[in-house]
């Protein structure tokens, strides 16, 4: 597609945008996929196979030099904990800016949500200070789309072993690969304590799949792009599928900064973006999908405010940007006398849902806020060196002994973060990005329920380390660092879905209540954060939405 206006413009090529492009293009619609960041793949649209990429096992490139992240020196965010505080310029989460989006650097964990996750309010009731609500869809409605997404990106896993999983129509596309040593150690102890570990569903090839090789277990999964394309990033799976149809055009290095609505504000007529040459371009289309991330998608709606719509487009509810959620993530570290090799293999190969189950006969009133537990970690030499910032011989000896990279095991607890309306993004009144536009200002403070969840759950995870033989155990809240700034990589809410236009921004298909042809297909539509990693659910929702548009 090189001439004429497309049927659909998709803004962002990550988890949701990539799936949207594939489904729409395969349905015969003409799709223009706009990505703010670069395309780091050579031959992404080559029918004979991708010929190369710019990834690699380089800590400096990914950890320090913002290879896939927005560079906060030129595209900052600002942060404060309450509306009365002054905001400070800082990094608030990783906002991947590249073809493939956050699926480039994610660790690939791709669990499905459960019935419980979609019926939180019915199960637990209201939670003071929040907009807790049930989702307007059920697991049964989403199950066929989970299945399609798993096949498209390639998920390894094992069905019928997790007692808390929901029914599924088909097995996972691939069986689990090699198990990580320290995941096995922790899972063995957890089983003895009465828990139910199972192989983590993960978007990494355990065998050759989709024209891509099996994972080499190099250990550079989380926070890195895959050098051999064994990770099921949307770039090398669904975006490539879309391009191969001939119905999708990818334009990288294009920053969309405005949505143009018709005179009465009921539909979007075009978008405006800055192309790789710095030129401003106006692009018309029949429909538009926001798929950057919940921060940037909400920011675009706010940047598109006019005199007729001063609160931003699609914001008659006043909820655009509200109820941002990040998950409450805790790492419970254990140091061991034996070598546990956390740097080898996938980030984590086993986990459990025992802290994320609905009320049980013996525990009828658990606190809201459970979550999935992952047995796994990855740490490499530069990362370890930051843990032992000692000069001279002591530093060298510690690095040789490797107390963290080779002797540390991690249990990660991804707990729910409730939707709090005062947790939000808006436009900073003074700070602008390199393009001259106001940046996102994030206002966020953890709900008191988060501490209750930690108090009831963390001791159970410490016990697993203790029974496994750890000589030192430490729980660290990764979600809150540097004065309360979230750093979980999971960003949800801001454009929540619902049936009532006064209490939601989009309908159950992610279409804006106020605008007939504007959709959101990233994590912005989440009503609650759920107790699971969000990527597969974003992809399933995007698939369901795209079929609706195409049909």
Coordinates of C-alpha atoms in Angstrom, one line a residue:
X1 CA 0.0 0.0 0.0
X2 CA 1.8 3.1 -1.2
X3 CA -0.9 5.3 -2.6
X4 CA -4.4 6.5 -1.5
X5 CA -5.7 6.7 2.0
X6 CA -5.7 3.5 4.1
X7 CA -8.7 1.9 5.6
X8 CA -7.1 1.9 9.1
X9 CA -4.2 3.8 10.6
X10 CA -2.6 1.9 13.6
X11 CA -0.4 4.0 15.9
X12 CA 2.1 1.8 17.5
X13 CA 3.5 -1.7 16.6
X14 CA 3.7 -3.4 20.0
X15 CA 1.5 -6.1 21.6
X16 CA -1.9 -4.7 20.5
X17 CA -0.9 -2.7 17.4
X18 CA 1.0 -5.6 15.8
X19 CA -2.0 -8.0 16.2
X20 CA -4.4 -5.3 14.9
X21 CA -2.3 -4.9 11.8
X22 CA -2.1 -8.6 11.1
X23 CA -5.9 -9.3 11.5
X24 CA -7.0 -6.3 9.5
X25 CA -4.5 -6.8 6.7
X26 CA -5.3 -10.5 6.4
X27 CA -9.0 -9.5 6.2
X28 CA -8.2 -7.4 3.1
X29 CA -8.2 -4.0 4.6
X30 CA -5.5 -1.5 3.7
X31 CA -3.5 -0.7 6.9
X32 CA -0.9 2.0 7.6
X33 CA 1.2 1.1 10.7
X34 CA 2.9 4.2 12.2
X35 CA 5.7 3.5 14.7
X36 CA 7.5 6.3 16.6
X37 CA 10.7 4.4 16.9
X38 CA 13.1 2.7 14.3
X39 CA 12.8 -0.7 12.6
X40 CA 15.7 -2.7 13.9
X41 CA 15.0 -5.7 11.6
X42 CA 16.5 -6.2 8.2
X43 CA 14.2 -7.8 5.7
X44 CA 11.2 -7.8 8.0
X45 CA 9.0 -8.0 4.8
X46 CA 11.2 -10.4 3.0
X47 CA 9.2 -13.6 2.1
X48 CA 12.3 -15.7 2.3
X49 CA 13.0 -14.7 5.9
X50 CA 14.4 -11.9 8.1
X51 CA 18.0 -11.4 7.1
X52 CA 19.2 -9.8 10.3
X53 CA 18.5 -7.5 13.3
X54 CA 20.3 -5.0 15.5
X55 CA 19.7 -6.9 18.8
X56 CA 22.3 -8.7 20.8
X57 CA 23.5 -9.7 24.3
X58 CA 24.7 -6.2 25.2
X59 CA 23.9 -4.9 28.7
X60 CA 25.1 -1.4 28.0
X61 CA 23.1 -1.1 24.9
X62 CA 19.8 -2.1 26.5
X63 CA 20.2 -1.2 30.2
X64 CA 22.1 2.1 29.9
X65 CA 21.9 3.6 26.4
X66 CA 18.1 3.5 25.8
X67 CA 18.3 1.3 22.7
X68 CA 14.6 0.6 22.7
X69 CA 13.3 3.0 25.3
X70 CA 12.3 6.6 24.9
X71 CA 15.4 8.7 25.9
X72 CA 14.3 10.7 28.9
X73 CA 16.9 13.4 28.1
X74 CA 14.8 14.5 25.1
X75 CA 11.5 12.8 25.8
X76 CA 11.1 13.0 29.6
X77 CA 8.1 12.2 31.8
X78 CA 7.4 14.1 35.0
X79 CA 6.2 12.5 38.3
X80 CA 4.6 13.4 41.5
X81 CA 2.7 11.4 44.2
X82 CA -0.2 13.8 44.6
X83 CA -1.8 16.7 42.8
X84 CA -0.5 19.2 45.3
X85 CA 3.2 18.2 44.7
X86 CA 5.7 19.7 42.3
X87 CA 6.5 17.2 39.5
X88 CA 10.1 16.1 38.9
X89 CA 11.6 15.1 35.6
X90 CA 12.4 11.4 35.7
X91 CA 11.9 8.1 34.0
X92 CA 8.5 6.5 34.8
X93 CA 8.6 3.0 33.4
X94 CA 10.2 1.8 30.2
X95 CA 8.2 3.1 27.2
X96 CA 9.6 1.0 24.4
X97 CA 9.9 3.0 21.1
X98 CA 10.8 0.6 18.3
X99 CA 9.0 -1.7 15.8
X100 CA 7.7 -4.4 18.1
X101 CA 7.3 -2.0 21.1
X102 CA 7.5 -3.6 24.5
X103 CA 7.5 -7.1 23.1
X104 CA 11.1 -6.5 22.1
X105 CA 12.5 -6.3 25.6
X106 CA 9.8 -8.2 27.6
X107 CA 10.7 -11.6 29.1
X108 CA 7.9 -13.2 27.1
X109 CA 5.7 -14.3 30.0
X110 CA 2.2 -14.8 28.5
X111 CA -0.3 -16.2 30.9
X112 CA -4.1 -16.0 30.4
X113 CA -6.3 -14.2 32.9
X114 CA -9.0 -16.1 34.7
X115 CA -12.7 -15.6 35.3
X116 CA -11.7 -14.1 38.7
X117 CA -9.8 -11.3 37.0
X118 CA -12.8 -10.2 35.0
X119 CA -15.2 -10.3 38.0
X120 CA -13.2 -8.6 40.7
X121 CA -15.9 -6.3 42.1
X122 CA -18.5 -9.2 42.2
X123 CA -16.1 -11.4 44.1
X124 CA -14.5 -8.9 46.5
X125 CA -16.9 -5.9 46.5
X126 CA -16.0 -2.3 46.3
X127 CA -12.6 -1.0 47.5
X128 CA -12.6 2.4 49.1
X129 CA -10.9 5.1 47.1
X130 CA -10.9 3.1 43.8
X131 CA -13.1 2.6 40.7
X132 CA -13.0 -1.1 41.1
X133 CA -15.4 -2.7 38.7
X134 CA -16.1 -5.9 36.7
X135 CA -15.0 -6.0 33.1
X136 CA -17.7 -5.8 30.5
X137 CA -16.5 -9.1 29.0
X138 CA -15.8 -12.6 30.3
X139 CA -13.1 -15.2 30.0
X140 CA -15.3 -17.3 27.8
X141 CA -15.7 -14.5 25.3
X142 CA -12.0 -13.9 25.2
X143 CA -10.9 -17.6 25.1
X144 CA -11.0 -18.0 21.3
X145 CA -8.8 -14.9 20.9
X146 CA -6.3 -16.1 23.5
X147 CA -6.0 -19.2 21.4
X148 CA -5.4 -17.3 18.2
X149 CA -2.9 -15.0 19.8
X150 CA -0.9 -17.9 21.3
X151 CA -0.6 -19.6 17.9
X152 CA 0.3 -16.4 16.1
X153 CA 3.2 -15.3 18.4
X154 CA 4.2 -18.9 19.5
X155 CA 3.7 -19.7 23.2
X156 CA 5.2 -22.7 25.0
X157 CA 3.4 -24.1 28.0
X158 CA 1.7 -27.1 29.5
X159 CA -2.0 -27.3 29.9
X160 CA -4.0 -29.3 32.5
X161 CA -1.3 -29.0 35.2
X162 CA -2.2 -25.7 36.9
X163 CA -5.3 -26.4 39.0
X164 CA -6.4 -22.7 38.8
X165 CA -6.3 -22.3 35.0
X166 CA -9.5 -21.9 33.0
X167 CA -10.7 -24.3 30.3
X168 CA -9.0 -24.0 26.9
X169 CA -10.0 -25.3 23.6
X170 CA -6.5 -26.3 22.5
X171 CA -3.1 -27.2 24.0
X172 CA -0.3 -24.7 23.8
X173 CA 1.4 -24.5 20.4
X174 CA 4.7 -25.7 21.9
X175 CA 5.7 -27.9 24.9
X176 CA 7.9 -26.3 27.6
X177 CA 11.6 -26.0 26.9
X178 CA 14.5 -26.7 29.2
X179 CA 13.8 -25.8 32.8
X180 CA 15.9 -23.3 34.7
X181 CA 17.9 -24.8 37.5
X182 CA 16.9 -22.4 40.3
X183 CA 13.3 -22.4 39.1
X184 CA 13.3 -26.2 39.6
X185 CA 14.8 -25.8 43.1
X186 CA 12.2 -23.3 44.2
X187 CA 9.3 -25.2 42.6
X188 CA 10.3 -28.4 44.3
X189 CA 10.1 -26.7 47.7
X190 CA 6.9 -25.0 46.8
X191 CA 5.3 -28.4 45.9
X192 CA 6.4 -29.8 49.3
X193 CA 4.7 -26.9 51.0
X194 CA 1.4 -27.6 49.2
X195 CA 1.6 -25.1 46.3
X196 CA 1.1 -26.0 42.7
X197 CA 3.9 -24.8 40.4
X198 CA 3.5 -25.2 36.6
X199 CA 5.6 -24.3 33.5
X200 CA 5.4 -20.6 32.7
X201 CA 3.6 -19.9 29.4
X202 CA 6.1 -17.9 27.5
X203 CA 6.6 -16.4 24.0
X204 CA 9.9 -18.2 23.3
X205 CA 10.3 -21.0 20.9
X206 CA 11.1 -24.3 22.6
X207 CA 11.3 -25.8 19.1
X208 CA 11.6 -24.2 15.6
X209 CA 8.3 -22.5 15.1
X210 CA 6.9 -20.0 12.6
X211 CA 10.0 -19.9 10.5
X212 CA 12.1 -18.9 13.6
X213 CA 14.6 -21.1 15.5
X214 CA 14.3 -22.6 19.0
X215 CA 15.6 -20.6 22.0
X216 CA 19.3 -21.0 22.6
X217 CA 18.9 -20.4 26.3
X218 CA 21.5 -17.6 26.2
X219 CA 20.0 -15.9 29.2
X220 CA 19.5 -12.5 27.6
X221 CA 15.7 -12.5 27.4
X222 CA 14.3 -9.9 29.9
X223 CA 15.2 -6.3 28.9
X224 CA 16.9 -7.4 25.7
X225 CA 15.9 -8.0 22.2
X226 CA 16.4 -11.6 20.9
X227 CA 19.4 -11.9 18.7
X228 CA 18.1 -15.0 16.9
X229 CA 14.4 -14.0 16.8
X230 CA 13.4 -17.0 19.0
X231 CA 11.3 -14.6 21.1
X232 CA 7.8 -14.1 19.8
X233 CA 8.0 -10.3 19.5
X234 CA 5.2 -8.8 17.5
X235 CA 7.9 -7.5 15.1
X236 CA 9.0 -10.9 13.9
X237 CA 5.5 -12.5 14.2
X238 CA 2.3 -10.6 13.6
X239 CA 3.8 -7.4 12.1
X240 CA 5.8 -9.5 9.6
X241 CA 2.6 -11.4 8.9
X242 CA 0.8 -8.2 8.1
X243 CA 3.6 -6.9 5.8
X244 CA 3.6 -10.2 3.9
X245 CA -0.1 -9.7 2.9
X246 CA 0.8 -6.7 0.8
X247 CA -2.0 -4.8 2.6
X248 CA 0.1 -3.2 5.3
X249 CA 2.6 -0.5 5.0
X250 CA 5.0 0.2 7.9
X251 CA 6.4 3.7 8.4
X252 CA 9.0 3.8 11.2
X253 CA 10.4 6.9 12.9
X254 CA 7.0 8.7 12.7
X255 CA 5.8 10.5 15.8
X256 CA 2.0 11.1 15.8
X257 CA 1.2 14.2 17.8
X258 CA -2.4 15.1 16.9
X259 CA -5.8 13.6 16.1
X260 CA -8.1 15.7 14.0
X261 CA -11.8 15.3 14.6
X262 CA -14.7 16.4 12.4
X263 CA -16.6 19.6 13.3
X264 CA -19.0 18.0 15.9
X265 CA -16.3 15.8 17.4
X266 CA -17.9 12.5 16.6
X267 CA -15.2 10.9 14.4
X268 CA -11.5 11.3 13.6
X269 CA -10.7 12.4 10.1
X270 CA -6.9 12.4 10.1
X271 CA -3.8 12.2 12.2
X272 CA -0.8 14.5 12.0
X273 CA 2.8 13.1 12.5
X274 CA 6.4 14.1 12.1
X275 CA 8.2 11.9 9.5
X276 CA 11.8 10.8 9.6
X277 CA 12.9 13.9 7.7
X278 CA 11.2 16.2 10.3
X279 CA 8.4 17.1 8.0
X280 CA 4.8 17.3 9.3
X281 CA 2.4 15.0 7.5
X282 CA -1.4 14.8 7.7
X283 CA -2.9 11.3 7.0
X284 CA -6.6 10.6 6.5
X285 CA -8.2 7.2 7.0
X286 CA -11.4 5.4 7.7
X287 CA -10.6 4.3 11.2
X288 CA -7.8 4.9 13.7
X289 CA -6.3 2.6 16.5
X290 CA -4.2 3.9 19.4
X291 CA -1.7 1.3 20.3
X292 CA 1.3 3.0 21.7
X293 CA 1.0 2.4 25.4
X294 CA -1.5 3.7 28.0
X295 CA 0.6 6.7 28.8
X296 CA 1.3 7.8 25.2
X297 CA -2.2 6.9 23.9
X298 CA -3.9 9.0 26.6
X299 CA -1.4 11.8 26.1
X300 CA -2.3 11.9 22.3
X301 CA -6.0 12.4 23.2
X302 CA -5.1 15.2 25.5
X303 CA -2.7 16.8 23.0
X304 CA -5.6 16.8 20.5
X305 CA -7.7 19.1 22.6
X306 CA -9.5 22.0 20.8
X307 CA -11.6 25.0 21.8
X308 CA -14.7 22.8 21.2
X309 CA -13.2 19.9 23.3
X310 CA -10.9 21.5 25.8
X311 CA -10.5 18.3 27.9
X312 CA -9.2 16.4 25.0
X313 CA -10.8 14.2 22.4
X314 CA -12.9 11.3 23.6
X315 CA -13.0 12.7 27.1
X316 CA -16.7 13.5 27.9
X317 CA -16.4 11.2 30.9
X318 CA -13.4 13.1 32.2
X319 CA -11.6 9.7 32.6
X320 CA -9.0 9.9 29.9
X321 CA -5.7 9.4 31.7
X322 CA -7.3 8.4 35.0
X323 CA -7.0 5.1 36.9
X324 CA -3.4 4.4 35.7
X325 CA -2.1 1.1 37.1
X326 CA 1.4 -0.4 37.2
X327 CA 1.0 -3.7 39.2
X328 CA 2.7 -4.0 42.6
X329 CA 5.8 -6.1 41.9
X330 CA 7.9 -7.6 44.6
X331 CA 11.2 -9.5 44.2
X332 CA 12.0 -11.8 47.1
X333 CA 15.7 -12.6 46.7
X334 CA 17.5 -15.6 48.3
X335 CA 21.3 -16.0 48.4
X336 CA 22.5 -19.6 48.4
X337 CA 25.8 -21.3 49.1
X338 CA 25.5 -23.4 46.0
X339 CA 25.6 -22.0 42.5
X340 CA 22.1 -21.5 41.1
X341 CA 23.0 -20.0 37.7
X342 CA 20.3 -17.4 37.4
X343 CA 21.9 -16.0 34.3
X344 CA 21.3 -19.1 32.3
X345 CA 18.2 -19.9 30.3
X346 CA 14.9 -18.0 30.2
X347 CA 14.1 -15.5 32.9
X348 CA 11.8 -17.9 34.7
X349 CA 10.5 -21.3 33.6
X350 CA 8.1 -22.1 36.5
X351 CA 5.6 -20.2 38.6
X352 CA 2.3 -20.6 40.5
X353 CA -1.1 -19.1 40.9
X354 CA -1.7 -20.1 44.5
X355 CA -1.6 -16.5 45.6
X356 CA -4.0 -15.5 42.8
X357 CA -6.9 -17.8 43.3
X358 CA -10.5 -16.8 44.1
X359 CA -11.9 -17.3 47.6
X360 CA -11.7 -20.9 48.7
X361 CA -13.7 -22.9 51.3
X362 CA -10.9 -22.7 53.8
X363 CA -10.1 -19.1 53.0
X364 CA -13.4 -17.3 52.1
X365 CA -12.2 -13.7 52.6
X366 CA -8.7 -13.3 51.2
X367 CA -7.6 -9.7 50.6
X368 CA -8.0 -8.3 47.1
X369 CA -4.7 -8.0 45.3
X370 CA -3.3 -11.4 44.6
X371 CA -1.1 -12.1 41.7
X372 CA 1.0 -14.6 39.8
X373 CA 4.3 -15.8 41.2
X374 CA 7.3 -16.4 39.0
X375 CA 10.4 -18.5 40.0
X376 CA 13.2 -16.8 38.1
X377 CA 15.7 -14.1 37.5
X378 CA 18.4 -13.0 35.2
X379 CA 21.5 -10.9 36.1
X380 CA 24.6 -10.3 34.1
X381 CA 28.1 -9.0 34.9
X382 CA 27.4 -5.2 34.5
X383 CA 24.1 -5.6 36.5
X384 CA 25.9 -7.5 39.2
X385 CA 28.7 -4.9 39.4
X386 CA 26.1 -2.3 40.3
X387 CA 25.2 -4.5 43.3
X388 CA 28.8 -4.6 44.6
X389 CA 30.0 -1.0 44.1
X390 CA 33.2 -1.5 46.0
X391 CA 36.6 -0.4 44.7
X392 CA 39.8 -2.4 44.3
X393 CA 40.5 -6.0 45.3
X394 CA 37.3 -6.6 47.3
X395 CA 35.2 -5.7 44.3
X396 CA 37.1 -8.1 42.0
X397 CA 36.9 -10.9 44.5
X398 CA 33.1 -10.4 44.9
X399 CA 32.7 -10.4 41.2
X400 CA 34.7 -13.6 40.9
X401 CA 32.6 -15.3 43.6
X402 CA 29.4 -13.8 42.0
X403 CA 27.1 -13.7 45.0
X404 CA 24.2 -12.3 42.9
X405 CA 24.6 -13.5 39.4
X406 CA 25.5 -17.1 40.3
X407 CA 24.2 -17.6 43.8
X408 CA 21.0 -15.6 43.9
X409 CA 17.5 -16.9 43.2
X410 CA 14.5 -14.7 42.8
X411 CA 10.8 -15.2 43.4
X412 CA 8.8 -12.4 41.7
X413 CA 5.2 -11.6 42.9
X414 CA 3.2 -9.5 40.5
X415 CA 0.3 -8.3 42.6
X416 CA -2.8 -6.3 41.4
X417 CA -2.8 -2.6 41.5
X418 CA -6.3 -1.2 42.0
X419 CA -7.7 1.5 39.7
X420 CA -7.5 4.8 41.7
X421 CA -8.9 7.8 39.8
X422 CA -6.3 10.2 41.4
X423 CA -3.6 8.0 39.8
X424 CA -3.5 9.6 36.4
X425 CA -1.6 11.1 33.6
X426 CA -2.1 14.7 32.3
X427 CA 0.0 17.2 30.3
X428 CA 2.8 18.9 32.2
X429 CA 2.2 22.6 32.1
X430 CA 5.9 23.6 31.7
X431 CA 8.0 20.6 30.5
X432 CA 8.1 19.9 26.8
X433 CA 9.7 17.2 24.7
X434 CA 12.2 17.6 21.9
X435 CA 9.4 18.2 19.5
X436 CA 8.0 21.0 21.6
X437 CA 4.9 19.2 22.9
X438 CA 3.9 19.0 26.6
X439 CA 5.1 15.7 28.2
X440 CA 3.1 13.3 30.3
X441 CA 2.9 14.1 34.0
X442 CA 2.2 11.0 36.0
X443 CA 0.5 11.4 39.4
X444 CA 0.7 8.1 41.3
X445 CA 0.6 6.7 44.8
X446 CA 0.1 3.2 45.9
X447 CA -3.3 2.3 47.5
X448 CA -3.1 1.2 51.2
X449 CA -4.4 -2.2 50.1
X450 CA -1.1 -2.9 48.5
X451 CA 0.7 -3.0 51.8
X452 CA -1.9 -5.4 53.2
X453 CA -1.3 -7.7 50.2
X454 CA 2.4 -7.6 50.8
X455 CA 2.1 -8.4 54.5
X456 CA 0.0 -11.5 53.8
X457 CA 1.9 -12.8 50.7
X458 CA 5.6 -12.0 51.1
X459 CA 6.1 -14.2 54.2
X460 CA 4.9 -17.2 52.2
X461 CA 7.5 -16.5 49.5
X462 CA 10.2 -16.0 52.1
X463 CA 9.3 -19.4 53.5
X464 CA 10.0 -21.1 50.1
X465 CA 13.5 -19.6 50.1
X466 CA 14.1 -20.6 53.7
X467 CA 13.0 -24.2 53.1
X468 CA 15.1 -24.3 49.9
X469 CA 18.2 -23.4 51.9
X470 CA 18.8 -19.7 51.4
X471 CA 21.2 -18.1 53.9
X472 CA 20.0 -14.6 53.3
X473 CA 16.5 -13.4 52.2
X474 CA 15.4 -9.9 51.1
X475 CA 12.1 -8.6 49.7
X476 CA 12.4 -5.6 47.4
X477 CA 9.3 -3.7 46.1
X478 CA 10.4 -3.2 42.5
X479 CA 7.2 -1.3 41.7
X480 CA 8.3 1.6 43.8
X481 CA 11.8 3.1 43.5
X482 CA 13.4 6.5 43.7
X483 CA 10.7 8.2 45.9
X484 CA 7.7 6.2 44.7
X485 CA 8.3 6.2 40.9
X486 CA 6.8 3.0 39.4
X487 CA 9.2 0.8 37.4
X488 CA 7.2 -2.4 36.6
X489 CA 7.1 -2.3 32.8
X490 CA 3.4 -3.0 33.1
X491 CA 1.2 0.1 32.3
X492 CA -2.6 -0.3 32.4
X493 CA -5.8 1.8 32.5
X494 CA -6.2 5.4 31.4
X495 CA -8.7 4.5 28.6
X496 CA -10.8 1.9 30.5
X497 CA -13.5 0.0 28.7
X498 CA -17.1 -0.3 29.9
X499 CA -20.8 -0.2 28.9
X500 CA -21.5 3.2 30.6
X501 CA -20.1 6.2 28.8
X502 CA -20.1 8.2 32.1
X503 CA -17.8 5.7 33.9
X504 CA -15.6 4.5 31.0
X505 CA -13.8 5.9 27.9
X506 CA -14.2 3.0 25.5
X507 CA -16.9 0.3 24.9
X508 CA -16.3 -3.4 25.4
X509 CA -14.5 -3.6 22.0
X510 CA -12.2 -0.7 22.8
X511 CA -14.0 1.8 20.6
X512 CA -14.3 5.3 22.1
X513 CA -17.8 6.1 23.3
X514 CA -17.4 9.7 21.9
X515 CA -15.8 8.8 18.5
X516 CA -17.3 6.3 16.1
X517 CA -14.0 5.4 14.4
X518 CA -11.3 5.7 17.2
X519 CA -10.2 2.6 19.1
X520 CA -7.6 1.7 21.7
X521 CA -5.8 -1.6 21.6
X522 CA -3.1 -1.3 24.2
X523 CA -3.3 -1.8 28.0
X524 CA -5.3 1.4 28.3
X525 CA -8.6 -0.4 28.1
X526 CA -7.9 -2.5 31.2
X527 CA -10.6 -2.0 33.9
X528 CA -8.4 -3.6 36.6
X529 CA -4.8 -4.6 36.4
X530 CA -5.6 -8.3 36.9
X531 CA -3.2 -10.6 38.7
X532 CA -1.2 -11.6 35.6
X533 CA 1.3 -10.2 33.1
X534 CA -0.8 -8.2 30.6
X535 CA 0.7 -8.9 27.2
X536 CA -1.3 -11.9 26.0
X537 CA -4.6 -10.3 27.2
X538 CA -3.7 -7.1 25.3
X539 CA -3.2 -9.3 22.2
X540 CA -6.4 -11.2 22.6
X541 CA -8.4 -8.0 23.1
X542 CA -6.8 -6.5 20.0
X543 CA -7.6 -9.6 17.9
X544 CA -11.2 -9.4 19.1
X545 CA -11.4 -5.7 18.3
X546 CA -9.8 -6.1 14.9
X547 CA -12.2 -8.8 13.8
X548 CA -15.0 -6.5 14.8
X549 CA -13.6 -3.6 12.7
X550 CA -13.0 -5.9 9.7
X551 CA -16.4 -7.6 10.0

